[in-house]
Coordinates of C-alpha atoms and ligand atoms in Angstrom, one line a residue:
X1 CA -0.2 28.3 -24.5
X2 CA -3.6 28.9 -26.3
X3 CA -4.7 32.5 -26.5
X4 CA -7.4 33.4 -24.0
X5 CA -10.0 36.1 -24.4
X6 CA -10.3 38.6 -21.5
X7 CA -13.7 37.2 -20.5
X8 CA -12.4 33.6 -20.6
X9 CA -13.9 31.9 -17.4
X10 CA -10.6 30.0 -16.8
X11 CA -8.8 33.4 -16.2
X12 CA -11.4 34.2 -13.6
X13 CA -10.9 30.8 -12.0
X14 CA -7.1 31.1 -11.9
X15 CA -7.3 34.6 -10.3
X16 CA -9.7 33.3 -7.7
X17 CA -7.4 30.3 -7.1
X18 CA -4.3 32.6 -6.6
X19 CA -6.3 34.8 -4.3
X20 CA -7.4 31.9 -2.3
X21 CA -3.8 30.5 -2.1
X22 CA -2.6 33.9 -0.8
X23 CA -5.4 33.9 1.8
X24 CA -4.6 30.4 3.0
X25 CA -0.9 31.0 3.1
X26 CA -1.3 34.5 4.5
X27 CA -3.1 33.3 7.6
X28 CA -0.5 30.7 8.5
X29 CA 2.5 32.8 7.4
X30 CA 1.7 35.3 10.2
X31 CA 2.0 32.7 12.9
X32 CA 5.5 31.8 14.0
X33 CA 6.4 28.1 14.0
X34 CA 6.7 26.3 17.3
X35 CA 10.2 25.1 18.1
X36 CA 10.7 21.7 16.6
X37 CA 11.8 19.5 13.7
X38 CA 9.6 19.7 10.6
X39 CA 10.0 17.0 7.9
X40 CA 9.0 18.7 4.7
X41 CA 8.4 16.7 1.6
X42 CA 9.4 18.5 -1.7
X43 CA 8.6 17.6 -5.3
X44 CA 10.2 14.6 -7.1
X45 CA 10.4 16.5 -10.4
X46 CA 7.3 18.6 -11.0
X47 CA 7.5 21.8 -8.9
X48 CA 3.8 22.1 -9.0
X49 CA 3.6 19.3 -6.5
X50 CA 4.9 21.3 -3.6
X51 CA 2.2 21.7 -0.9
X52 CA 0.9 25.0 0.5
X53 CA 1.9 23.8 3.9
X54 CA 5.4 22.9 2.8
X55 CA 5.9 26.4 1.5
X56 CA 4.4 28.0 4.6
X57 CA 6.7 25.9 6.9
X58 CA 9.8 26.5 4.7
X59 CA 9.1 30.3 4.7
X60 CA 8.9 30.4 8.5
X61 CA 11.5 27.9 9.6
X62 CA 14.6 29.4 11.3
X63 CA 16.8 26.9 9.7
X64 CA 16.4 24.6 6.6
X65 CA 18.6 21.5 6.8
X66 CA 19.1 20.1 3.3
X67 CA 21.1 17.3 1.9
X68 CA 22.6 19.4 -0.9
X69 CA 22.2 23.1 -0.1
X70 CA 23.1 24.2 -3.7
X71 CA 20.4 22.0 -5.2
X72 CA 17.8 23.0 -2.6
X73 CA 18.6 26.7 -2.9
X74 CA 17.3 26.5 -6.5
X75 CA 14.0 25.0 -5.4
X76 CA 13.6 27.5 -2.6
X77 CA 14.5 30.5 -4.8
X78 CA 11.8 29.3 -7.2
X79 CA 9.2 29.9 -4.5
X80 CA 10.9 33.0 -3.1
X81 CA 12.0 31.3 0.2
X82 CA 15.2 32.8 1.4
X83 CA 15.7 31.1 4.8
X84 CA 19.0 30.0 6.4
X85 CA 20.2 26.8 4.7
X86 CA 22.5 24.3 6.4
X87 CA 23.9 21.0 5.0
X88 CA 22.7 17.8 6.6
X89 CA 24.1 14.7 4.9
X90 CA 25.7 11.3 5.8
X91 CA 29.2 12.8 6.1
X92 CA 28.3 15.6 8.7
X93 CA 25.2 14.1 10.3
X94 CA 26.7 13.1 13.6
X95 CA 28.1 16.6 14.3
X96 CA 25.2 18.5 12.8
X97 CA 22.6 16.5 14.7
X98 CA 23.9 17.7 18.0
X99 CA 23.9 21.3 16.7
X100 CA 20.4 21.1 15.2
X101 CA 19.0 19.6 18.4
X102 CA 20.6 22.2 20.5
X103 CA 19.1 24.9 18.2
X104 CA 15.6 23.4 18.7
X105 CA 16.1 23.2 22.4
X106 CA 17.0 26.9 22.3
X107 CA 13.7 27.7 20.6
X108 CA 14.4 27.4 16.8
X109 CA 12.3 25.7 14.2
X110 CA 14.3 23.4 11.9
X111 CA 12.8 22.2 8.5
X112 CA 14.5 19.1 7.1
X113 CA 14.3 18.5 3.3
X114 CA 16.0 16.1 1.0
X115 CA 17.0 16.6 -2.7
X116 CA 13.6 15.3 -3.7
X117 CA 10.6 13.7 -2.2
X118 CA 10.0 12.8 1.4
X119 CA 13.0 13.1 3.8
X120 CA 14.1 9.8 5.5
X121 CA 12.8 7.7 2.6
X122 CA 16.2 6.4 1.4
X123 CA 17.4 9.8 2.5
X124 CA 19.0 11.2 5.7
X125 CA 17.1 12.1 8.9
X126 CA 16.2 8.9 10.7
X127 CA 18.6 9.4 13.6
X128 CA 17.8 13.1 13.8
X129 CA 14.1 12.2 14.2
X130 CA 14.8 9.5 16.8
X131 CA 17.0 11.7 18.9
X132 CA 14.6 14.6 18.7
X133 CA 11.8 12.4 19.9
X134 CA 13.9 10.9 22.7
X135 CA 14.7 14.4 23.8
X136 CA 11.0 15.2 24.0
X137 CA 11.1 17.7 21.1
X138 CA 8.3 18.4 18.7
X139 CA 8.6 16.4 15.4
X140 CA 6.1 17.1 12.7
X141 CA 5.7 15.7 9.2
X142 CA 4.6 17.8 6.3
X143 CA 3.7 15.0 3.9
X144 CA 3.9 15.2 0.2
X145 CA 5.5 13.5 -2.8
X146 CA 7.5 10.3 -2.6
X147 CA 8.6 8.3 -5.6
X148 CA 7.8 5.1 -3.7
X149 CA 4.1 5.8 -3.4
X150 CA 3.7 7.5 -6.8
X151 CA 5.2 4.3 -8.4
X152 CA 3.1 1.9 -6.3
X153 CA -0.2 3.6 -6.9
X154 CA 0.4 3.9 -10.6
X155 CA 1.8 0.4 -11.1
X156 CA -1.5 -1.5 -11.4
X157 CA -0.3 -3.9 -8.7
X158 CA -1.9 -4.6 -5.4
X159 CA -1.7 -1.7 -2.9
X160 CA -3.3 -3.3 0.2
X161 CA 0.0 -4.6 1.6
X162 CA 3.4 -3.3 0.3
X163 CA 7.0 -3.5 1.4
X164 CA 9.3 -0.6 0.5
X165 CA 12.8 -2.1 0.3
X166 CA 14.8 0.9 -0.7
X167 CA 17.8 0.3 -2.9
X168 CA 18.9 -3.3 -3.5
X169 CA 22.6 -4.1 -3.0
X170 CA 24.7 -3.0 -6.1
X171 CA 26.4 -6.4 -6.6
X172 CA 24.5 -9.5 -7.8
X173 CA 25.5 -11.9 -5.0
X174 CA 24.3 -9.8 -2.1
X175 CA 21.4 -8.6 -4.2
X176 CA 20.2 -12.2 -4.7
X177 CA 20.7 -12.9 -1.0
X178 CA 18.5 -9.9 -0.1
X179 CA 15.9 -11.1 -2.6
X180 CA 15.8 -14.5 -1.1
X181 CA 15.0 -12.8 2.2
X182 CA 12.1 -10.9 0.6
X183 CA 10.8 -13.7 -1.5
X184 CA 8.1 -15.0 0.7
X185 CA 6.9 -11.6 2.0
X186 CA 3.1 -11.5 1.2
X187 CA 3.4 -8.0 -0.1
X188 CA 3.9 -5.9 -3.2
X189 CA 7.6 -5.0 -3.2
X190 CA 8.9 -1.5 -4.1
X191 CA 12.5 -0.8 -4.9
X192 CA 14.4 2.3 -5.9
X193 CA 17.0 1.7 -8.5
X194 CA 19.8 3.6 -10.3
X195 CA 19.4 3.8 -14.1
X196 CA 22.7 1.9 -14.5
X197 CA 21.5 -1.1 -12.6
X198 CA 17.8 -1.4 -13.6
X199 CA 18.5 -4.2 -16.2
X200 CA 20.8 -6.2 -14.0
X201 CA 18.4 -5.9 -11.0
X202 CA 15.5 -7.1 -13.1
X203 CA 17.5 -10.1 -14.2
X204 CA 18.2 -11.0 -10.5
X205 CA 14.6 -10.3 -9.6
X206 CA 13.4 -12.7 -12.3
X207 CA 15.9 -15.4 -11.3
X208 CA 15.0 -15.3 -7.6
X209 CA 11.3 -14.4 -7.5
X210 CA 10.2 -16.2 -10.7
X211 CA 7.4 -15.2 -13.1
X212 CA 5.8 -12.4 -11.2
X213 CA 4.0 -9.4 -12.6
X214 CA 6.0 -6.2 -12.2
X215 CA 6.2 -2.5 -13.3
X216 CA 9.1 -0.2 -13.9
X217 CA 8.2 3.5 -13.3
X218 CA 10.5 6.1 -14.9
X219 CA 10.8 9.9 -14.3
X220 CA 7.6 10.2 -12.3
X221 CA 5.9 13.6 -12.6
X222 CA 8.5 14.7 -15.2
X223 CA 8.4 15.3 -18.9
X224 CA 9.6 11.8 -19.8
X225 CA 7.4 9.9 -17.3
X226 CA 6.7 6.3 -18.2
X227 CA 5.5 3.0 -17.0
X228 CA 6.5 -0.4 -18.4
X229 CA 4.6 -3.5 -17.3
X230 CA 5.2 -7.2 -17.7
X231 CA 6.5 -10.4 -16.1
X232 CA 9.9 -10.0 -14.5
X233 CA 11.7 -12.0 -17.1
X234 CA 10.1 -10.0 -20.0
X235 CA 11.0 -6.7 -18.3
X236 CA 14.6 -8.0 -17.7
X237 CA 15.0 -8.7 -21.5
X238 CA 13.3 -5.5 -22.5
X239 CA 15.6 -3.3 -20.3
X240 CA 18.7 -5.4 -21.2
X241 CA 18.1 -4.6 -24.8
X242 CA 17.2 -0.9 -24.3
X243 CA 19.8 1.8 -25.1
X244 CA 21.7 3.4 -22.2
X245 CA 19.0 4.2 -19.6
X246 CA 18.8 7.7 -18.2
X247 CA 16.6 9.2 -15.5
X248 CA 15.2 7.9 -12.2
X249 CA 13.5 4.5 -11.8
X250 CA 11.3 2.6 -9.3
X251 CA 10.7 -1.1 -9.7
X252 CA 7.4 -2.5 -8.3
X253 CA 6.9 -6.3 -8.0
X254 CA 3.6 -8.2 -7.3
X255 CA 3.3 -10.3 -4.2
X256 CA 3.9 -14.1 -4.5
X257 CA 0.9 -16.1 -5.8
X258 CA -0.9 -18.2 -3.2
X259 CA 1.0 -21.2 -4.5
X260 CA 4.4 -19.6 -4.2
X261 CA 3.6 -18.2 -0.8
X262 CA 2.8 -21.5 0.9
X263 CA 5.8 -23.4 1.9
X264 CA 6.1 -27.1 1.0
X265 CA 5.9 -29.8 3.7
X266 CA 9.6 -30.5 3.2
X267 CA 10.5 -26.8 3.9
X268 CA 8.2 -26.8 7.0
X269 CA 9.8 -30.1 8.3
X270 CA 13.3 -28.8 7.7
X271 CA 12.6 -25.6 9.5
X272 CA 10.9 -27.4 12.3
X273 CA 13.8 -29.8 12.8
X274 CA 16.2 -26.8 13.0
X275 CA 13.9 -25.0 15.5
X276 CA 13.5 -28.1 17.7
X277 CA 17.3 -27.9 18.3
X278 CA 16.7 -24.7 20.3
X279 CA 13.1 -24.6 21.3
X280 CA 10.4 -26.7 22.9
X281 CA 7.9 -28.4 20.5
X282 CA 5.2 -25.8 21.2
X283 CA 7.5 -22.8 20.7
X284 CA 9.1 -24.4 17.6
X285 CA 5.6 -24.9 16.0
X286 CA 4.7 -21.3 16.7
X287 CA 7.9 -19.7 15.4
X288 CA 8.0 -21.9 12.2
X289 CA 4.3 -21.0 11.5
X290 CA 5.1 -17.3 12.0
X291 CA 8.3 -17.3 10.0
X292 CA 6.9 -19.2 7.0
X293 CA 3.5 -17.6 7.2
X294 CA 1.6 -20.9 7.3
X295 CA -1.1 -22.2 9.6
X296 CA 0.0 -23.4 13.0
X297 CA -2.2 -26.5 12.8
X298 CA -0.3 -27.6 9.7
X299 CA 3.1 -27.3 11.3
X300 CA 1.7 -29.1 14.4
X301 CA 0.5 -32.1 12.3
X302 CA 3.8 -32.3 10.5
X303 CA 5.5 -32.1 13.9
X304 CA 3.4 -34.9 15.3
X305 CA 4.3 -37.1 12.3
X306 CA 8.0 -36.3 12.9
X307 CA 7.6 -37.4 16.5
X308 CA 6.1 -40.7 15.4
X309 CA 9.0 -41.1 13.0
X310 CA 6.7 -40.9 9.9
X311 CA 8.2 -39.5 6.7
X312 CA 6.8 -36.1 5.6
X313 CA 4.0 -36.9 3.1
Ligands
SAM401 N1 13.2 10.6 -0.6 C1 12.9 10.4 -2.0 C2 11.4 10.1 -2.2 O1 10.7 10.1 -1.2 O2 10.9 9.9 -3.3 C3 13.8 9.3 -2.6 C4 15.2 9.6 -2.6 S1 16.3 8.3 -3.2 C5 17.8 8.9 -2.7 C6 16.3 8.6 -4.9 C7 15.6 7.5 -5.7 O3 14.2 7.7 -5.7 C8 16.0 7.5 -7.2 O4 17.2 6.7 -7.4 C9 14.8 6.8 -7.8 O5 14.9 5.4 -7.6 C10 13.7 7.3 -6.9 N2 13.1 8.5 -7.5 C11 13.2 9.8 -7.1 N3 12.5 10.6 -7.9 C12 12.0 9.9 -8.9 C13 11.2 10.1 -10.0 N4 10.8 11.4 -10.3 N5 10.8 9.1 -10.8 C14 11.2 7.8 -10.5 N6 11.9 7.5 -9.5 C15 12.3 8.5 -8.7

């Protein structure tokens, strides 16, 4: 830390800032939370990323449901939050869900947090939210950090349309099958990946998706944060040669190019033939056009040629 003189303007600014934070939190801290389920995002590494609203909700919630209570206790203690913590994870979720919903019905506020980032994003909570909504209970998101968005926005890849696909299957066969399903999505793809599988997943990504641009984000918001960019096969070789990887990773892959995205006539005709076994001509044209993301008129023309017995051009 550089030494600062007593009249250093930055000291004045930081005092003012802290005062203002106290004022903002103070106001809301005095109001009790309405009964409901609060989905509170927490930092993905850098504790400075917690929001003022997250702290104010965590400080006031009657119960804080956390994936790993020991892990979350450390985060909460850091900010002086001492609320009742209860575990909510995949092994106790069915039972805990009923208990938490009953507590909300009885007037409690429940904050759901995960080990890091936004709850429900590759973390528990989806069924809890669904059942709370179905029961007419208040559900409110306190948005904040998520590794998926931090990686996407810093990847240098298109952000207008993206598909968050969570974790790929751990084994190569099912992983490649999943990638075949995602291959023609006209979207930037975002995957979480364990450090032990980054290199093998990149190899499968390169094999199935071909030469697309991609980025591997590592340890976002932390001391060893980094971003490696390149074509998928370049990244696959780079990470295969790297020493044992440590830390947390997100892989971001560019959408297919216009050429890759448009299906060939042969593919359209094959799909159309299959669809005509189950559907009328009109419905088959519509569903094939939607599934392959191609113009209906093109499928229609190829369909007419089929009807006339012409070969696909
Ligand atoms: N709910 C969390 C979120 O919103 O970011 C994600 C939870 S998921 C169980 C954990 C995965 O998120 C990790 O395996 C990694 O792929 C990614 N991740 C979490 N923190 C990260 C970070 N600081 N840098 C890079 N990836 C991270």
